[in-house]
CSV table of C-alpha atoms in Angstrom, one decimal:
chain,number,residue,atom,x,y,z
A,1348,UNK,CA,-45.9,77.7,-26.0
A,1349,UNK,CA,-45.9,74.2,-24.6
A,1350,UNK,CA,-45.4,71.6,-27.3
A,1351,UNK,CA,-46.7,68.1,-26.8
A,1352,UNK,CA,-46.1,65.4,-29.4
A,1353,UNK,CA,-47.3,61.8,-29.8
A,1354,UNK,CA,-45.1,59.5,-31.9
A,1355,UNK,CA,-47.8,56.9,-31.6
A,1356,UNK,CA,-49.8,58.8,-34.2
A,1357,UNK,CA,-46.9,58.5,-36.6
A,1358,UNK,CA,-46.0,54.8,-36.0
A,1359,UNK,CA,-49.5,53.4,-35.7
A,1360,UNK,CA,-51.7,55.6,-38.0
A,1361,UNK,CA,-49.8,55.6,-41.3
A,1362,UNK,CA,-46.8,53.6,-40.1
A,1363,UNK,CA,-44.0,55.3,-42.0
A,1364,UNK,CA,-40.7,55.3,-40.2
A,1365,UNK,CA,-39.8,58.7,-38.9
A,1366,UNK,CA,-36.1,59.2,-38.5
A,1367,UNK,CA,-34.7,61.3,-35.6
A,1368,UNK,CA,-31.1,62.3,-35.3
A,1369,UNK,CA,-28.8,60.2,-33.1
A,1370,UNK,CA,-26.0,62.4,-32.0
A,1371,UNK,CA,-22.3,61.8,-31.1
A,1372,UNK,CA,-19.6,64.4,-30.7
A,1373,UNK,CA,-17.1,64.2,-33.5
A,1374,UNK,CA,-15.8,67.2,-35.5
A,1375,UNK,CA,-16.6,66.9,-38.3
A,1376,UNK,CA,-19.1,64.1,-38.1
A,1377,UNK,CA,-17.4,61.1,-39.9
A,1378,UNK,CA,-19.1,59.1,-42.5
A,1379,UNK,CA,-18.0,55.8,-44.1
A,1380,UNK,CA,-16.6,57.8,-47.1
A,1381,UNK,CA,-14.7,60.2,-44.9
A,1382,UNK,CA,-12.9,57.8,-42.6
A,1383,UNK,CA,-11.6,54.5,-44.0
A,1384,UNK,CA,-12.3,51.7,-41.6
A,1385,UNK,CA,-9.3,49.6,-42.7
A,1386,UNK,CA,-7.0,52.6,-42.1
A,1387,UNK,CA,-8.5,53.1,-38.6
A,1388,UNK,CA,-7.9,49.4,-37.8
A,1389,UNK,CA,-4.3,49.7,-39.0
A,1390,UNK,CA,-3.8,52.8,-36.8
A,1391,UNK,CA,-5.3,50.8,-33.9
A,1392,UNK,CA,-2.9,47.9,-34.3
A,1393,UNK,CA,0.1,50.3,-34.3
A,1394,UNK,CA,-1.0,52.6,-31.5
A,1395,UNK,CA,-0.3,52.3,-27.8
A,1396,UNK,CA,-2.8,52.3,-25.0
A,1397,UNK,CA,-3.3,56.1,-24.8
A,1398,UNK,CA,-5.9,58.7,-25.6
A,1399,UNK,CA,-5.4,58.4,-29.3
A,1400,UNK,CA,-6.3,54.7,-29.1
A,1401,UNK,CA,-9.5,55.7,-27.3
A,1402,UNK,CA,-10.3,58.2,-30.1
A,1403,UNK,CA,-9.6,55.6,-32.8
A,1404,UNK,CA,-11.9,53.0,-31.0
A,1405,UNK,CA,-14.6,55.6,-30.8
A,1406,UNK,CA,-14.4,56.4,-34.5
A,1407,UNK,CA,-14.5,52.8,-35.4
A,1408,UNK,CA,-17.5,52.2,-33.2
A,1409,UNK,CA,-19.3,55.1,-34.8
A,1410,UNK,CA,-18.4,54.2,-38.4
A,1411,UNK,CA,-19.5,50.6,-37.9
A,1412,UNK,CA,-22.7,51.4,-36.0
A,1413,UNK,CA,-24.9,50.6,-39.1
A,1414,UNK,CA,-22.6,48.2,-41.0
A,1415,UNK,CA,-21.8,45.8,-38.1
A,1416,UNK,CA,-23.5,46.9,-34.8
A,1417,UNK,CA,-22.0,43.9,-32.9
A,1418,UNK,CA,-18.5,44.8,-33.8
A,1419,UNK,CA,-19.2,48.5,-33.2
A,1420,UNK,CA,-20.3,47.6,-29.7
A,1421,UNK,CA,-17.1,45.7,-29.0
A,1422,UNK,CA,-15.0,48.7,-30.0
A,1423,UNK,CA,-17.1,51.1,-27.9
A,1424,UNK,CA,-16.8,48.9,-24.8
A,1425,UNK,CA,-13.0,48.6,-25.3
A,1426,UNK,CA,-12.9,52.4,-25.6
A,1427,UNK,CA,-14.8,52.9,-22.4
A,1428,UNK,CA,-12.6,50.4,-20.5
A,1429,UNK,CA,-9.4,52.0,-21.7
A,1430,UNK,CA,-10.6,55.5,-21.2
A,1431,UNK,CA,-11.4,54.6,-17.6
A,1432,UNK,CA,-8.0,53.1,-17.0
A,1433,UNK,CA,-6.1,56.1,-18.3
A,1434,UNK,CA,-8.5,58.7,-16.8
A,1435,UNK,CA,-9.5,60.1,-20.2
A,1436,UNK,CA,-12.9,61.5,-19.4
A,1437,UNK,CA,-13.7,63.1,-22.7
A,1438,UNK,CA,-13.1,59.8,-24.6
A,1439,UNK,CA,-15.1,57.9,-21.9
A,1440,UNK,CA,-18.0,60.2,-22.4
A,1441,UNK,CA,-17.9,59.6,-26.2
A,1442,UNK,CA,-17.6,55.9,-25.7
A,1443,UNK,CA,-20.7,55.7,-23.5
A,1444,UNK,CA,-22.5,57.9,-26.0
A,1445,UNK,CA,-21.7,55.3,-28.7
A,1446,UNK,CA,-22.9,52.5,-26.5
A,1447,UNK,CA,-26.2,54.3,-25.9
A,1448,UNK,CA,-26.7,54.9,-29.6
A,1449,UNK,CA,-26.1,51.2,-30.3
A,1450,UNK,CA,-28.5,50.1,-27.6
A,1451,UNK,CA,-31.1,52.6,-28.9
A,1452,UNK,CA,-30.8,51.3,-32.5
A,1453,UNK,CA,-31.5,47.8,-31.2
A,1454,UNK,CA,-34.6,48.9,-29.3
A,1455,UNK,CA,-32.8,48.4,-25.9
A,1456,UNK,CA,-34.2,51.5,-24.4
A,1457,UNK,CA,-33.3,51.0,-20.7
A,1458,UNK,CA,-29.7,50.2,-21.5
A,1459,UNK,CA,-29.6,53.2,-23.9
A,1460,UNK,CA,-30.8,55.5,-21.1
A,1461,UNK,CA,-28.2,54.2,-18.7
A,1462,UNK,CA,-25.4,54.8,-21.1
A,1463,UNK,CA,-26.6,58.3,-22.2
A,1464,UNK,CA,-27.1,59.4,-18.6
A,1465,UNK,CA,-23.6,58.2,-17.8
A,1466,UNK,CA,-22.2,60.1,-20.8
A,1467,UNK,CA,-24.1,63.2,-19.8
A,1468,UNK,CA,-22.7,63.0,-16.2
A,1469,UNK,CA,-19.1,62.7,-17.5
A,1470,UNK,CA,-19.6,65.6,-19.9
A,1471,UNK,CA,-21.1,67.8,-17.2
A,1472,UNK,CA,-18.1,67.0,-14.9
A,1473,UNK,CA,-15.5,68.2,-17.5
A,1474,UNK,CA,-17.7,71.1,-18.8
A,1475,UNK,CA,-18.2,69.7,-22.3
A,1476,UNK,CA,-21.3,71.7,-23.1
A,1477,UNK,CA,-21.5,70.6,-26.8
A,1478,UNK,CA,-21.2,67.0,-25.7
A,1479,UNK,CA,-24.0,67.6,-23.1
A,1480,UNK,CA,-26.2,69.0,-25.9
A,1481,UNK,CA,-25.8,65.9,-28.0
A,1482,UNK,CA,-26.5,63.7,-25.0
A,1483,UNK,CA,-29.7,65.6,-24.4
A,1484,UNK,CA,-30.7,65.0,-28.1
A,1485,UNK,CA,-30.1,61.3,-27.7
A,1486,UNK,CA,-32.1,61.1,-24.4
A,1487,UNK,CA,-34.9,63.0,-26.2
A,1488,UNK,CA,-34.9,60.3,-28.9
A,1489,UNK,CA,-35.3,57.6,-26.3
A,1490,UNK,CA,-38.1,59.4,-24.6
A,1491,UNK,CA,-39.7,60.1,-28.0
A,1492,UNK,CA,-39.7,56.4,-28.9
A,1493,UNK,CA,-41.1,55.6,-25.4
A,1494,UNK,CA,-44.0,58.1,-26.1
A,1495,UNK,CA,-42.8,60.2,-23.1
A,1496,UNK,CA,-43.6,63.4,-25.0
A,1497,UNK,CA,-42.8,66.0,-22.4
A,1498,UNK,CA,-39.5,64.4,-21.4
A,1499,UNK,CA,-38.5,64.3,-25.1
A,1500,UNK,CA,-39.3,68.0,-25.6
A,1501,UNK,CA,-37.5,69.0,-22.4
A,1502,UNK,CA,-34.3,67.3,-23.5
A,1503,UNK,CA,-34.5,68.8,-27.0
A,1504,UNK,CA,-35.0,72.3,-25.6
A,1505,UNK,CA,-32.0,71.8,-23.2
A,1506,UNK,CA,-29.9,70.8,-26.2
A,1507,UNK,CA,-31.0,73.8,-28.2
A,1508,UNK,CA,-30.2,76.2,-25.3
A,1509,UNK,CA,-26.7,74.7,-24.9
A,1510,UNK,CA,-26.0,74.8,-28.7
A,1511,UNK,CA,-27.1,78.4,-28.8
A,1512,UNK,CA,-24.9,79.4,-25.9
A,1513,UNK,CA,-21.9,77.6,-27.3
A,1514,UNK,CA,-22.3,78.9,-30.8
A,1515,UNK,CA,-22.9,75.4,-32.2
A,1516,UNK,CA,-25.1,76.8,-35.0
A,1517,UNK,CA,-24.3,73.9,-37.4
A,1518,UNK,CA,-25.5,71.4,-34.8
A,1519,UNK,CA,-28.8,73.2,-34.6
A,1520,UNK,CA,-29.7,71.2,-37.8
A,1521,UNK,CA,-30.1,68.2,-35.5
A,1522,UNK,CA,-32.5,70.0,-33.4
A,1523,UNK,CA,-34.4,71.3,-36.5
A,1524,UNK,CA,-34.7,67.7,-37.6
A,1525,UNK,CA,-36.1,66.6,-34.3
A,1526,UNK,CA,-38.5,69.6,-33.9
A,1527,UNK,CA,-39.8,68.7,-37.4
A,1528,UNK,CA,-40.2,65.2,-36.1
A,1529,UNK,CA,-42.3,66.5,-33.2
A,1530,UNK,CA,-44.7,68.3,-35.6
A,1531,UNK,CA,-44.9,65.1,-37.7
A,1532,UNK,CA,-45.8,63.1,-34.6
A,1533,UNK,CA,-48.6,65.5,-34.0
A,1534,UNK,CA,-49.8,65.1,-37.6
A,1535,UNK,CA,-48.9,68.8,-38.3
A,1536,UNK,CA,-47.4,68.0,-41.6
A,1537,UNK,CA,-47.3,71.5,-43.2
A,1538,UNK,CA,-45.6,72.9,-40.0
A,1539,UNK,CA,-43.0,70.1,-40.1
A,1540,UNK,CA,-41.8,70.7,-43.7
A,1541,UNK,CA,-40.0,74.1,-43.0
A,1542,UNK,CA,-38.0,72.5,-40.2
A,1543,UNK,CA,-37.1,69.5,-42.4
A,1544,UNK,CA,-36.0,72.0,-45.1
A,1545,UNK,CA,-33.9,74.0,-42.6
A,1546,UNK,CA,-32.2,70.8,-41.4
A,1547,UNK,CA,-31.5,69.7,-45.0
A,1548,UNK,CA,-30.1,73.1,-46.1
A,1549,UNK,CA,-27.7,73.3,-43.1
A,1550,UNK,CA,-26.7,69.7,-43.8
A,1551,UNK,CA,-25.9,70.4,-47.4
A,1552,UNK,CA,-23.9,73.5,-46.4
A,1553,UNK,CA,-21.9,71.3,-44.0
A,1554,UNK,CA,-21.7,68.4,-46.4
A,1555,UNK,CA,-23.3,66.3,-43.8
A,1556,UNK,CA,-24.9,63.4,-45.8
A,1557,UNK,CA,-26.2,61.7,-42.8
A,1558,UNK,CA,-28.5,64.6,-41.7
A,1559,UNK,CA,-29.4,65.3,-45.3
A,1560,UNK,CA,-30.6,61.8,-45.8
A,1561,UNK,CA,-32.7,61.9,-42.6
A,1562,UNK,CA,-34.2,65.2,-43.6
A,1563,UNK,CA,-35.3,63.8,-46.9
A,1564,UNK,CA,-36.9,60.8,-45.2
A,1565,UNK,CA,-38.9,63.0,-42.8
A,1566,UNK,CA,-40.0,65.3,-45.7
A,1567,UNK,CA,-41.3,62.1,-47.3
A,1568,UNK,CA,-43.3,61.4,-44.1
A,1569,UNK,CA,-44.8,64.9,-44.2
A,1570,UNK,CA,-45.8,64.5,-47.9
A,1571,UNK,CA,-47.3,61.1,-47.1
A,1572,UNK,CA,-49.4,62.5,-44.3
A,1573,UNK,CA,-50.6,65.2,-46.8
A,1574,UNK,CA,-51.6,62.4,-49.2
A,1575,UNK,CA,-48.9,63.6,-51.7
A,1576,UNK,CA,-47.7,60.0,-52.4
A,1577,UNK,CA,-45.7,60.8,-55.5
A,1578,UNK,CA,-43.7,63.5,-53.7
A,1579,UNK,CA,-43.3,61.2,-50.7
A,1580,UNK,CA,-41.9,58.4,-52.9
A,1581,UNK,CA,-39.4,60.8,-54.5
A,1582,UNK,CA,-38.2,62.0,-51.1
A,1583,UNK,CA,-37.9,58.5,-49.7
A,1584,UNK,CA,-35.9,57.3,-52.7
A,1585,UNK,CA,-33.5,60.3,-52.4
A,1586,UNK,CA,-33.0,59.4,-48.7
A,1587,UNK,CA,-32.5,55.7,-49.7
A,1588,UNK,CA,-29.8,56.7,-52.3
A,1589,UNK,CA,-28.0,58.8,-49.7
A,1590,UNK,CA,-28.2,56.2,-46.9
A,1591,UNK,CA,-27.0,53.5,-49.3
A,1592,UNK,CA,-24.0,55.6,-50.4
A,1593,UNK,CA,-22.9,56.1,-46.8
A,1594,UNK,CA,-23.7,52.5,-45.8
A,1595,UNK,CA,-26.2,53.3,-43.1
A,1596,UNK,CA,-28.1,50.0,-43.0
A,1597,UNK,CA,-30.5,51.1,-40.2
A,1598,UNK,CA,-31.7,54.1,-42.2
A,1599,UNK,CA,-31.8,51.9,-45.4
A,1600,UNK,CA,-34.3,49.6,-43.7
A,1601,UNK,CA,-36.5,52.6,-42.7
A,1602,UNK,CA,-36.3,54.0,-46.3
A,1603,UNK,CA,-37.3,50.6,-47.8
A,1604,UNK,CA,-40.2,50.3,-45.4
A,1605,UNK,CA,-41.4,53.8,-46.4
A,1606,UNK,CA,-40.9,53.1,-50.1
A,1607,UNK,CA,-43.0,49.9,-49.8
A,1608,UNK,CA,-45.7,51.9,-48.1
A,1609,UNK,CA,-46.0,54.3,-51.0
A,1610,UNK,CA,-46.3,51.5,-53.5
A,1611,UNK,CA,-49.1,50.1,-51.4
A,1612,UNK,CA,-50.8,53.5,-51.6
A,1613,UNK,CA,-50.4,53.3,-55.3
A,1614,UNK,CA,-52.0,49.8,-55.2
A,1615,UNK,CA,-48.8,48.2,-56.6
A,1616,UNK,CA,-48.9,45.5,-54.0
A,1617,UNK,CA,-46.2,43.1,-55.4
A,1618,UNK,CA,-43.7,46.0,-55.5
A,1619,UNK,CA,-44.7,47.0,-52.0
A,1620,UNK,CA,-44.1,43.5,-50.6
A,1621,UNK,CA,-40.8,43.3,-52.5
A,1622,UNK,CA,-39.5,46.4,-50.8
A,1623,UNK,CA,-40.8,45.3,-47.4
A,1624,UNK,CA,-39.2,41.9,-47.6
A,1625,UNK,CA,-35.9,43.5,-48.5
A,1626,UNK,CA,-36.3,45.7,-45.4
A,1627,UNK,CA,-37.2,42.6,-43.2
A,1628,UNK,CA,-34.0,40.8,-44.3
A,1629,UNK,CA,-31.8,43.7,-43.5
A,1630,UNK,CA,-33.5,44.4,-40.2
A,1631,UNK,CA,-33.0,40.8,-39.1
A,1632,UNK,CA,-29.3,41.0,-40.2
A,1633,UNK,CA,-28.6,44.0,-38.1
A,1634,UNK,CA,-31.0,43.0,-35.2
A,1635,UNK,CA,-33.0,46.2,-35.7
A,1636,UNK,CA,-36.0,45.4,-33.5
A,1637,UNK,CA,-37.9,48.7,-33.7
A,1638,UNK,CA,-37.6,48.6,-37.5
A,1639,UNK,CA,-39.0,45.1,-37.5
A,1640,UNK,CA,-41.8,46.0,-35.2
A,1641,UNK,CA,-43.1,48.8,-37.5
A,1642,UNK,CA,-42.4,46.7,-40.6
A,1643,UNK,CA,-44.6,43.8,-39.5
A,1644,UNK,CA,-47.6,46.1,-39.3
A,1645,UNK,CA,-46.8,47.5,-42.7
A,1646,UNK,CA,-46.7,43.9,-44.2
A,1647,UNK,CA,-49.9,43.2,-42.4
A,1648,UNK,CA,-51.5,46.2,-44.2
A,1649,UNK,CA,-50.1,45.0,-47.5
A,1650,UNK,CA,-51.8,41.6,-47.2
A,1651,UNK,CA,-55.0,43.2,-45.9
A,1652,UNK,CA,-55.1,45.5,-48.9
A,1653,UNK,CA,-54.6,42.4,-51.1
A,1654,UNK,CA,-57.5,40.6,-49.4
A,1655,UNK,CA,-55.2,37.9,-47.8
A,1656,UNK,CA,-56.5,38.3,-44.3
A,1657,UNK,CA,-54.8,35.1,-43.0
A,1658,UNK,CA,-51.3,36.5,-43.7
A,1659,UNK,CA,-52.4,39.9,-42.5
A,1660,UNK,CA,-53.4,38.5,-39.1
A,1661,UNK,CA,-50.1,36.5,-38.9
A,1662,UNK,CA,-48.0,39.6,-39.4
A,1663,UNK,CA,-50.2,41.7,-37.1
A,1664,UNK,CA,-49.5,39.1,-34.4
A,1665,UNK,CA,-45.7,39.5,-35.0
A,1666,UNK,CA,-46.2,43.3,-34.7
A,1667,UNK,CA,-48.1,42.9,-31.4
A,1668,UNK,CA,-45.5,40.6,-29.8
A,1669,UNK,CA,-42.6,42.9,-30.6
A,1670,UNK,CA,-44.6,46.0,-29.5
A,1671,UNK,CA,-45.4,44.4,-26.1
A,1672,UNK,CA,-41.7,43.5,-25.6
A,1673,UNK,CA,-40.4,46.9,-26.5
A,1674,UNK,CA,-43.0,49.2,-25.1
A,1675,UNK,CA,-44.3,48.2,-21.7
A,1676,UNK,CA,-44.8,49.6,-18.3
A,1677,UNK,CA,-41.7,47.8,-16.9
A,1678,UNK,CA,-39.4,49.5,-19.5
A,1679,UNK,CA,-41.0,52.9,-18.9
A,1680,UNK,CA,-40.7,52.5,-15.1
A,1681,UNK,CA,-37.1,51.5,-15.4
A,1682,UNK,CA,-36.2,54.4,-17.7
A,1683,UNK,CA,-38.0,56.9,-15.5
A,1684,UNK,CA,-36.3,55.4,-12.4
A,1685,UNK,CA,-32.9,55.8,-14.0
A,1686,UNK,CA,-33.6,59.4,-14.9
A,1687,UNK,CA,-34.9,60.2,-11.4
A,1688,UNK,CA,-31.8,58.5,-9.8
A,1689,UNK,CA,-29.5,60.5,-12.1
A,1690,UNK,CA,-31.2,63.8,-11.1
A,1691,UNK,CA,-31.0,62.8,-7.4
A,1692,UNK,CA,-27.3,61.9,-7.7
A,1693,UNK,CA,-26.6,65.2,-9.4
A,1694,UNK,CA,-28.5,67.2,-6.8
A,1695,UNK,CA,-26.6,65.3,-4.0
A,1696,UNK,CA,-23.3,66.1,-5.7
A,1697,UNK,CA,-24.3,69.8,-6.0
A,1698,UNK,CA,-25.2,69.8,-2.3
A,1699,UNK,CA,-21.8,68.3,-1.4
A,1700,UNK,CA,-20.1,70.9,-3.5
A,1701,UNK,CA,-22.0,73.7,-1.8
A,1702,UNK,CA,-21.3,72.2,1.7
A,1703,UNK,CA,-17.6,72.0,0.8
A,1704,UNK,CA,-17.6,75.6,-0.4
A,1705,UNK,CA,-19.4,76.7,2.8
A,1706,UNK,CA,-16.9,74.7,4.9
A,1707,UNK,CA,-14.0,76.2,3.0
A,1708,UNK,CA,-15.5,79.7,3.5
A,1709,UNK,CA,-15.9,79.1,7.2
A,1710,UNK,CA,-12.4,77.8,7.5
A,1711,UNK,CA,-11.1,80.8,5.5
A,1712,UNK,CA,-13.0,83.1,7.9
A,1713,UNK,CA,-11.5,81.4,11.0
A,1714,UNK,CA,-8.1,81.5,9.4
A,1715,UNK,CA,-8.6,85.2,8.8
A,1716,UNK,CA,-9.6,85.8,12.4
A,1717,UNK,CA,-6.6,83.8,13.6
A,1718,UNK,CA,-4.3,85.8,11.4
A,1719,UNK,CA,-5.8,89.1,12.7
A,1720,UNK,CA,-5.4,87.9,16.3
A,1721,UNK,CA,-1.7,87.0,15.6
A,1722,UNK,CA,-1.1,90.4,14.0
A,1723,UNK,CA,-2.9,92.3,16.7
A,1724,UNK,CA,-1.0,90.4,19.5
A,1725,UNK,CA,2.3,90.9,17.7
A,1726,UNK,CA,1.6,94.6,17.4
A,1727,UNK,CA,0.8,94.9,21.1
A,1728,UNK,CA,4.0,93.0,22.1
A,1729,UNK,CA,6.1,95.1,19.7
A,1730,UNK,CA,4.5,98.3,21.2
A,1731,UNK,CA,5.3,97.1,24.7
A,1732,UNK,CA,8.8,96.2,23.8
A,1733,UNK,CA,9.3,99.5,22.1
A,1734,UNK,CA,8.0,101.3,25.2
A,1735,UNK,CA,10.2,99.3,27.5
A,1736,UNK,CA,13.3,99.9,25.3
A,1737,UNK,CA,12.5,103.6,25.3
A,1738,UNK,CA,12.1,103.5,29.1
A,1739,UNK,CA,15.3,101.6,29.6
A,1740,UNK,CA,17.2,103.9,27.3
A,1741,UNK,CA,15.9,107.0,29.2
A,1742,UNK,CA,17.0,105.5,32.6
A,1743,UNK,CA,20.4,104.6,31.2
A,1744,UNK,CA,21.0,108.2,29.9
A,1745,UNK,CA,19.8,109.5,33.3
A,1746,UNK,CA,22.3,107.2,35.2
A,1747,UNK,CA,25.1,108.3,32.9
A,1748,UNK,CA,24.3,112.0,33.7
A,1749,UNK,CA,24.3,111.4,37.4
A,1750,UNK,CA,27.7,109.5,37.2
A,1751,UNK,CA,29.2,112.3,35.1
A,1752,UNK,CA,28.0,114.9,37.7
A,1753,UNK,CA,29.4,112.9,40.5
A,1754,UNK,CA,32.8,112.6,38.7
A,1755,UNK,CA,32.9,116.4,38.2
A,1756,UNK,CA,32.1,117.0,41.9
A,1757,UNK,CA,34.9,114.6,43.0
A,1758,UNK,CA,37.4,116.4,40.7
A,1759,UNK,CA,36.4,119.8,42.1
A,1760,UNK,CA,37.0,118.5,45.7
A,1761,UNK,CA,40.4,117.1,44.7
A,1762,UNK,CA,41.4,120.5,43.2
A,1763,UNK,CA,40.2,122.3,46.3
């Protein structure tokens, strides 16, 4: 069955922030509690410029992605540069994946697509199938935000296929999360809940707080869509508690936006605005443009529900300005062009590989023919030489017999 989803229905109808998984290949997935940033920095200062330094830079970039995105980007760029210098392709793929994630979180979709396609190319080259699956998930996220529904689904399905083939069952929780997001975007709330539950269960078993938090948030979106506002508020607050514990400031802003929406539904407008202004402050701090875009429309709805139409119009204008800057035909064209170019380059590389294989095959055939000619010619020469040797030996024996007969005849004549 062909699935088509429309995130616009989610962002613009009831405006809650849907969270989709942003993937990077680390085993296990590190959280702020699992890897101490100060310790990583200390290791970095003591290490030399080798593959371990690249890995440390990548871990720092990932752990700082929500706390300090600017610093995280600096580490990711350093990692990509060093990995290129020492020809460490796996580390370079992870570095560009981090760069793509950071661009995506800032709403820089064209740059995110460039980085994720580059990471995917590197991972294809070295046969890193799990890394390829996670790159496909991240590309699906970009297309989902750009409302390119079919491209998003295609990438998620490619990820699921690779994860199934490689036995990455635990990582299927990420795909469950995103498939649930697809149903939510189609307003199929009851169908979405089982996938959110699956993602949450696998995450708890893997002690993956990040995915668990995101699953709770998306369950809240489903409950909200079903008008079960109390259940939605509980789910959002559970997600907020988890995201706060791990220090994921991007997800915290999404949670606070959603919690504020529930208080508006409960007609507790002052509390709704309190949560929304907290979300705005944090979004500005971490330069989370997509979060701000959605939040401005939420605040506009808060004021509209309160009867303050002047403020409602002001925030709606803010929402419109950001929407026009993030989602426009120029961005969509650029992203599609990058994707087409990447596919074209890959096809060209495949053609070169096939031509090389064909050329090597022809060379091998010619080499085989030459070898056969040499063997055959050598055999003929050897046969001729053997024949001549046999002929010469026969003549020599015949001459010796004649000489012996002549000597005997001379001896008889002497005796006579």
